[in-house]
Amino acid sequence: MSLRLLDREFLDFCLHDWLAVGEIAERETVDAVLDLSETLARERYLTHFKAGDAQEPQIGPEGVTVHAEVKAAVGAYAELGLFGAGFPEDLGGHGLPFTVTCASFAWFAAANIATSSYAMLTVANARLIAEFGSAAQVDAFARPQIAGRWLGTMCLSEPQAGSDLGAVRTRAERVGEDHLGHRYRLTGSKMWISGGEHDIGENIVHLVLAKVAAGDGRLPEGTAGLSLFIVPRVLPDGARNDVAVAGLNHKMGYRAIPNCLLAFGENGGATGWLVGREGQGLRQMFMMMNEARICVGLGAAALACRGYGHALGYAQERLQGRLQGLGPEGASVPIIAHAAVRRMLLAQKALGEGALALCLYAARLVDGGDDDSAALLALLTPVVKTFSSEMGLEANAMAIQVHGGYGYTRDFDVEQVYRDNRLNPIHEGTTDIQAIDLLGRKLLRQGEGLAVLKGRITTTLAAASDGFADQADALKAVWAEVEAGLEMLRETEAALEVSTPFLFAFGHAVVGWIWLDLALSARGKGELLEQGTAAALRYYAACELPRVNAWLACCAAGAEVLEVDPGWM
Amino acid sequence: MSLRLLDREFLDFCLHDWLAVGEIAERETVDAVLDLSETLARERYLTHFKAGDAQEPQIGPEGVTVHAEVKAAVGAYAELGLFGAGFPEDLGGHGLPFTVTCASFAWFAAANIATSSYAMLTVANARLIAEFGSAAQVDAFARPQIAGRWLGTMCLSEPQAGSDLGAVRTRAERVGEDHLGHRYRLTGSKMWISGGEHDIGENIVHLVLAKVAAGDGRLPEGTAGLSLFIVPRVLPDGARNDVAVAGLNHKMGYRAIPNCLLAFGENGGATGWLVGREGQGLRQMFMMMNEARICVGLGAAALACRGYGHALGYAQERLQGRLQGLGPEGASVPIIAHAAVRRMLLAQKALGEGALALCLYAARLVDGGDDDSAALLALLTPVVKTFSSEMGLEANAMAIQVHGGYGYTRDFDVEQVYRDNRLNPIHEGTTDIQAIDLLGRKLLRQGEGLAVLKGRITTTLAAASDGFADQADALKAVWAEVEAGLEMLRETEAALEVSTPFLFAFGHAVVGWIWLDLALSARGKGELLEQGTAAALRYYAACELPRVNAWLACCAAGAEVLEVDPGWM
């Protein structure tokens, strides 16, 4: 049996039946894009999954070189026009909705998350320039990325500024103006730069977050003055910009893409052009980061589905143990016959495909275009990022466990899938950062998203009275607890101190709703789909929803429990 | 600040105040052994932690070679007499109680779990021969291991027989008798053999599980006829035995020790001597395996504590983010000032040190020597193995998370600690196997252990009325739920199908009791210890105990939820 990267039938169902993608794209086009994506993912991305891990990018006098198959894969992606899939035609793109480009991307992430990241970062970079840059900047820096000739990065973190961007010390000094806009000289170090240097494509466009120095030469405190700059590795005149790779980070996984420490301006200053106006950097970055967070969630979900595909295949082939009444006397049975193995498979399906559906739902909100969609999207973004990455990792741990000792060896892919996925709760905002965003910004300060969500849950619950009444009741009860927890936190001064368990509780409740909605939507859509979603819903309601209460109990205990002195620890 | 591998003060408290090790060993001796162990662990084991991972054992024409520092570390361990620490003096050992040898071993496991495994396997091997072998076998095969001159392995699994030992196909045919006992010719393949071949020491003693062929040459079905054989790599006459390494497994972690596929008898048959009588193999093996399971739990707990030590150190040094009222205006604070970080640290303490205490408690039961101890030990063994390995891994994931992106790189040790620990829920009986042991054998079939445990919990609860009344109430409520769940399962035909969530629930409730007992025991033992155990207990009661209910809910939903058809998946 060949490996199932993603369940295409489930994906089609999500897109067409559940999310009504037909309203925004032709079915024929969507099918063609998904066919193409799966084929390319299998033929060029999956093929070097292990090689890209075993043979990491190397740094030498000529710069950073990546595995030849990585280079070829990104080239093939460009050749087929996939960099431009989601961009308007007047920018050289194909104008596909975000939902469709996400579904396409999921195949590449499932096949090879590390190699898929080059495109993810490049698209995010080009999208930001297209949104906030001048026409000249778009022509000069976005179009080559949309065409896949150049690649892009996001340079935000610094060695001393990870989660805290207010601590950024990269300095920008205005030196002039030309047809590309206000020109600056940048100096500083940027850390954790994926794809920061390599030998793919003709150029790399860095989007660099830096602070504009005040008149007295000092950098403003906090996030004031943070601005975004376009800093190409090769300048328009063909000269090499003052950007150097100062070192590579050697990661647990995600190895086919180099992760760099970049030094800007070690020889007088790197040339960069301001995007938009000074001081708008954070706002611009968040637009990009929100999409990046959906993509990270999507990648994590795709890895969870990939691991599930491996485990499901293995469980049907591996013979081990005997069960009374099953097969000939004394013969070993496929391990899927053991309830403990089915439990791990169902958990992977419920968590992995639940996360995938959630990510696609969020992508559909991006394409929604109305206020409700925007508010709900803002609310769900930290959930998408965190549920998918944290639960995707849990799912991948179970994929290993289904394989027993074999799963712990590098001869089986689940070992690497697990290592790759371990990054996802960290980058593009850690779980704790997402939690503050959800509870602090999206729930306690804003409230529109929750109102929209509650409306949609109510609609789903109303439709569930026949068929899934037990699961609907369980979901209703869980949401009542989540809301009670939130009300309690509204009255709590130190609410943010317990935002992480709250995010876990909230996320699990959201995906409970997703599964109920999926199972309802699957009715009449074919027996396998109907039975599969119903089984996942039953499992989720029985074994995942009860976890919500445990996280809420931790919130209720409050920050007091966390008051400790390092000396006692 | 130097890395804290384990908290020595906490360890001393566990041993002396909580477990009254003074009853079975001199304080001075225990202190000396722990001092020596920590020193050796730091100076010879920790030093090649990364090198042993990066430079895996290699297979060549001369056999398998391991890293030179691995070899030197095992040699130093032997030189100091540590292989013999737990053996009686008349066997060349030092007669230390198991509790003390476990405490000693924890240092090596924390420093370098892979290199520490050579000794763990060797001791288990020698202990089995000492228990069941003839005097001549003990002299010939156990003594050299107790002296650390030879190393030992356990050869149980086969490629087609992992969790299911009834499927073992290695064949033993009786060929004669000599002063070492009944001699057999063995043929077959053994998989997952840690330390199966290497260049340390003078010889390797394999303990091989095989089936004795019946008169008609056929192997008995199932576990009948399973017997244990001593199969040395080098025979007493100096000739090389017919054992060959057929391949190395390349693991995610635990890399300093080779894991081998061994071929026995490819050239006519390997010579082996029967231990005890034919058909006793499983019973003998379980004696060894039960101790091995405690050691695996202990190793996992030690890794959890090691990761915690890294995270605690990092959290006090790493500056990130600003907090109102803390430090000068605008200055970054150590990340331990953030509640989200303290939550992860407390969780690691509660899970990691809780697991360590549980393991030492179980070891103390081994030294207990009465019926109650034996019954409780039998009950707790699957909990020791599973709580420590599963929750130890959770703790290590948090150790990475505290480090942010740095934790995902191989420049920081937590990355490897996490990879190493991922093995522990798999080997020496997977979590699902432990669950069947706990629920099926130890609770539904036997019941003595639970009666003893309930008695001890009642005693602890009675002592908690002043000081930890809230936590005692929470624990009491949780145990009532666990017992209700067990009663429900007694009436359920397919109870074993939900044994895994039950094991998780039971294990979490057990460690809740452990923490309450520790916190009570710590009163008056110095402020730091008192505050530390109280903080861990408060955290555990607030955030960990509520998880029990979620697992029990999954049990209550029953096997029905797990009835799925692969076609729907």
PDB file of C-alpha atoms in Angstrom, chain B residues 66-160:
ATOM      1  CA  VAL B  66      31.702   2.539  19.816  1.00  0.00           C
ATOM      2  CA  HIS B  67      32.965   6.006  20.648  1.00  0.00           C
ATOM      3  CA  ALA B  68      36.229   5.905  22.618  1.00  0.00           C
ATOM      4  CA  GLU B  69      34.756   7.950  25.459  1.00  0.00           C
ATOM      5  CA  VAL B  70      31.864   5.515  25.799  1.00  0.00           C
ATOM      6  CA  LYS B  71      34.357   2.740  26.223  1.00  0.00           C
ATOM      7  CA  ALA B  72      36.371   4.720  28.747  1.00  0.00           C
ATOM      8  CA  ALA B  73      33.267   5.629  30.742  1.00  0.00           C
ATOM      9  CA  VAL B  74      32.109   2.021  31.035  1.00  0.00           C
ATOM     10  CA  GLY B  75      35.670   1.069  31.996  1.00  0.00           C
ATOM     11  CA  ALA B  76      35.744   3.674  34.743  1.00  0.00           C
ATOM     12  CA  TYR B  77      32.376   2.428  36.013  1.00  0.00           C
ATOM     13  CA  ALA B  78      33.833  -1.072  36.229  1.00  0.00           C
ATOM     14  CA  GLU B  79      37.037   0.096  37.851  1.00  0.00           C
ATOM     15  CA  LEU B  80      35.121   1.712  40.669  1.00  0.00           C
ATOM     16  CA  GLY B  81      33.238  -1.510  41.297  1.00  0.00           C
ATOM     17  CA  LEU B  82      29.858  -0.066  40.370  1.00  0.00           C
ATOM     18  CA  PHE B  83      28.734  -3.077  38.357  1.00  0.00           C
ATOM     19  CA  GLY B  84      28.849  -5.062  41.563  1.00  0.00           C
ATOM     20  CA  ALA B  85      27.284  -2.425  43.804  1.00  0.00           C
ATOM     21  CA  GLY B  86      24.047  -4.325  44.317  1.00  0.00           C
ATOM     22  CA  PHE B  87      25.394  -7.869  44.428  1.00  0.00           C
ATOM     23  CA  PRO B  88      26.222  -9.811  47.574  1.00  0.00           C
ATOM     24  CA  GLU B  89      29.802  -9.773  48.699  1.00  0.00           C
ATOM     25  CA  ASP B  90      30.242 -13.507  48.114  1.00  0.00           C
ATOM     26  CA  LEU B  91      29.662 -12.810  44.428  1.00  0.00           C
ATOM     27  CA  GLY B  92      32.239 -10.065  44.419  1.00  0.00           C
ATOM     28  CA  GLY B  93      29.745  -7.276  45.002  1.00  0.00           C
ATOM     29  CA  HIS B  94      29.225  -4.618  47.659  1.00  0.00           C
ATOM     30  CA  GLY B  95      25.846  -5.691  48.955  1.00  0.00           C
ATOM     31  CA  LEU B  96      24.131  -2.333  48.602  1.00  0.00           C
ATOM     32  CA  PRO B  97      20.321  -2.254  48.679  1.00  0.00           C
ATOM     33  CA  PHE B  98      18.507  -1.807  45.379  1.00  0.00           C
ATOM     34  CA  THR B  99      17.272   1.618  46.476  1.00  0.00           C
ATOM     35  CA  VAL B 100      20.840   2.832  46.763  1.00  0.00           C
ATOM     36  CA  THR B 101      22.019   1.351  43.487  1.00  0.00           C
ATOM     37  CA  CYS B 102      19.012   2.975  41.837  1.00  0.00           C
ATOM     38  CA  ALA B 103      19.888   6.346  43.329  1.00  0.00           C
ATOM     39  CA  SER B 104      23.417   5.849  42.078  1.00  0.00           C
ATOM     40  CA  PHE B 105      22.222   4.808  38.619  1.00  0.00           C
ATOM     41  CA  ALA B 106      19.981   7.897  38.354  1.00  0.00           C
ATOM     42  CA  TRP B 107      23.097  10.100  38.140  1.00  0.00           C
ATOM     43  CA  PHE B 108      24.463   8.172  35.194  1.00  0.00           C
ATOM     44  CA  ALA B 109      21.100   8.057  33.450  1.00  0.00           C
ATOM     45  CA  ALA B 110      20.715  11.803  33.905  1.00  0.00           C
ATOM     46  CA  ALA B 111      24.203  12.450  32.570  1.00  0.00           C
ATOM     47  CA  ASN B 112      24.091  10.042  29.646  1.00  0.00           C
ATOM     48  CA  ILE B 113      21.259   7.566  29.430  1.00  0.00           C
ATOM     49  CA  ALA B 114      22.682   5.731  26.442  1.00  0.00           C
ATOM     50  CA  THR B 115      26.080   5.031  27.965  1.00  0.00           C
ATOM     51  CA  SER B 116      24.492   4.160  31.296  1.00  0.00           C
ATOM     52  CA  SER B 117      22.527   1.376  29.596  1.00  0.00           C
ATOM     53  CA  TYR B 118      25.498  -0.948  29.246  1.00  0.00           C
ATOM     54  CA  ALA B 119      25.670  -1.298  33.008  1.00  0.00           C
ATOM     55  CA  MET B 120      21.911  -1.496  33.433  1.00  0.00           C
ATOM     56  CA  LEU B 121      21.653  -4.431  31.025  1.00  0.00           C
ATOM     57  CA  THR B 122      24.706  -6.155  32.408  1.00  0.00           C
ATOM     58  CA  VAL B 123      23.489  -5.956  35.981  1.00  0.00           C
ATOM     59  CA  ALA B 124      20.047  -7.274  34.982  1.00  0.00           C
ATOM     60  CA  ASN B 125      21.680 -10.147  33.117  1.00  0.00           C
ATOM     61  CA  ALA B 126      24.000 -11.068  35.978  1.00  0.00           C
ATOM     62  CA  ARG B 127      21.192 -10.804  38.496  1.00  0.00           C
ATOM     63  CA  LEU B 128      19.123 -13.273  36.520  1.00  0.00           C
ATOM     64  CA  ILE B 129      21.951 -15.770  36.275  1.00  0.00           C
ATOM     65  CA  ALA B 130      22.677 -15.302  39.972  1.00  0.00           C
ATOM     66  CA  GLU B 131      19.032 -16.012  40.762  1.00  0.00           C
ATOM     67  CA  PHE B 132      18.290 -18.936  38.456  1.00  0.00           C
ATOM     68  CA  GLY B 133      21.613 -20.270  37.203  1.00  0.00           C
ATOM     69  CA  SER B 134      23.721 -23.093  38.606  1.00  0.00           C
ATOM     70  CA  ALA B 135      26.768 -22.357  40.743  1.00  0.00           C
ATOM     71  CA  ALA B 136      29.005 -23.126  37.776  1.00  0.00           C
ATOM     72  CA  GLN B 137      27.024 -20.779  35.540  1.00  0.00           C
ATOM     73  CA  VAL B 138      27.219 -18.042  38.158  1.00  0.00           C
ATOM     74  CA  ASP B 139      30.978 -18.455  38.385  1.00  0.00           C
ATOM     75  CA  ALA B 140      31.469 -18.595  34.648  1.00  0.00           C
ATOM     76  CA  PHE B 141      29.017 -15.938  33.469  1.00  0.00           C
ATOM     77  CA  ALA B 142      27.701 -13.783  36.322  1.00  0.00           C
ATOM     78  CA  ARG B 143      30.924 -13.055  38.166  1.00  0.00           C
ATOM     79  CA  PRO B 144      32.761 -11.528  35.192  1.00  0.00           C
ATOM     80  CA  GLN B 145      29.782  -9.226  34.681  1.00  0.00           C
ATOM     81  CA  ILE B 146      29.602  -8.308  38.354  1.00  0.00           C
ATOM     82  CA  ALA B 147      33.271  -7.394  38.050  1.00  0.00           C
ATOM     83  CA  GLY B 148      32.481  -5.327  34.952  1.00  0.00           C
ATOM     84  CA  ARG B 149      34.934  -7.269  32.801  1.00  0.00           C
ATOM     85  CA  TRP B 150      32.178  -8.663  30.586  1.00  0.00           C
ATOM     86  CA  LEU B 151      28.943  -7.038  29.560  1.00  0.00           C
ATOM     87  CA  GLY B 152      25.513  -8.566  29.111  1.00  0.00           C
ATOM     88  CA  THR B 153      22.425  -8.329  26.927  1.00  0.00           C
ATOM     89  CA  MET B 154      18.813  -9.456  26.929  1.00  0.00           C
ATOM     90  CA  CYS B 155      17.791 -11.142  23.671  1.00  0.00           C
ATOM     91  CA  LEU B 156      14.028 -11.414  23.744  1.00  0.00           C
ATOM     92  CA  SER B 157      12.417  -9.684  20.749  1.00  0.00           C
ATOM     93  CA  GLU B 158      12.602 -10.880  17.175  1.00  0.00           C
ATOM     94  CA  PRO B 159      11.714  -9.014  14.000  1.00  0.00           C
ATOM     95  CA  GLN B 160       8.277 -10.652  13.993  1.00  0.00           C
TER      96      GLN B 160
END
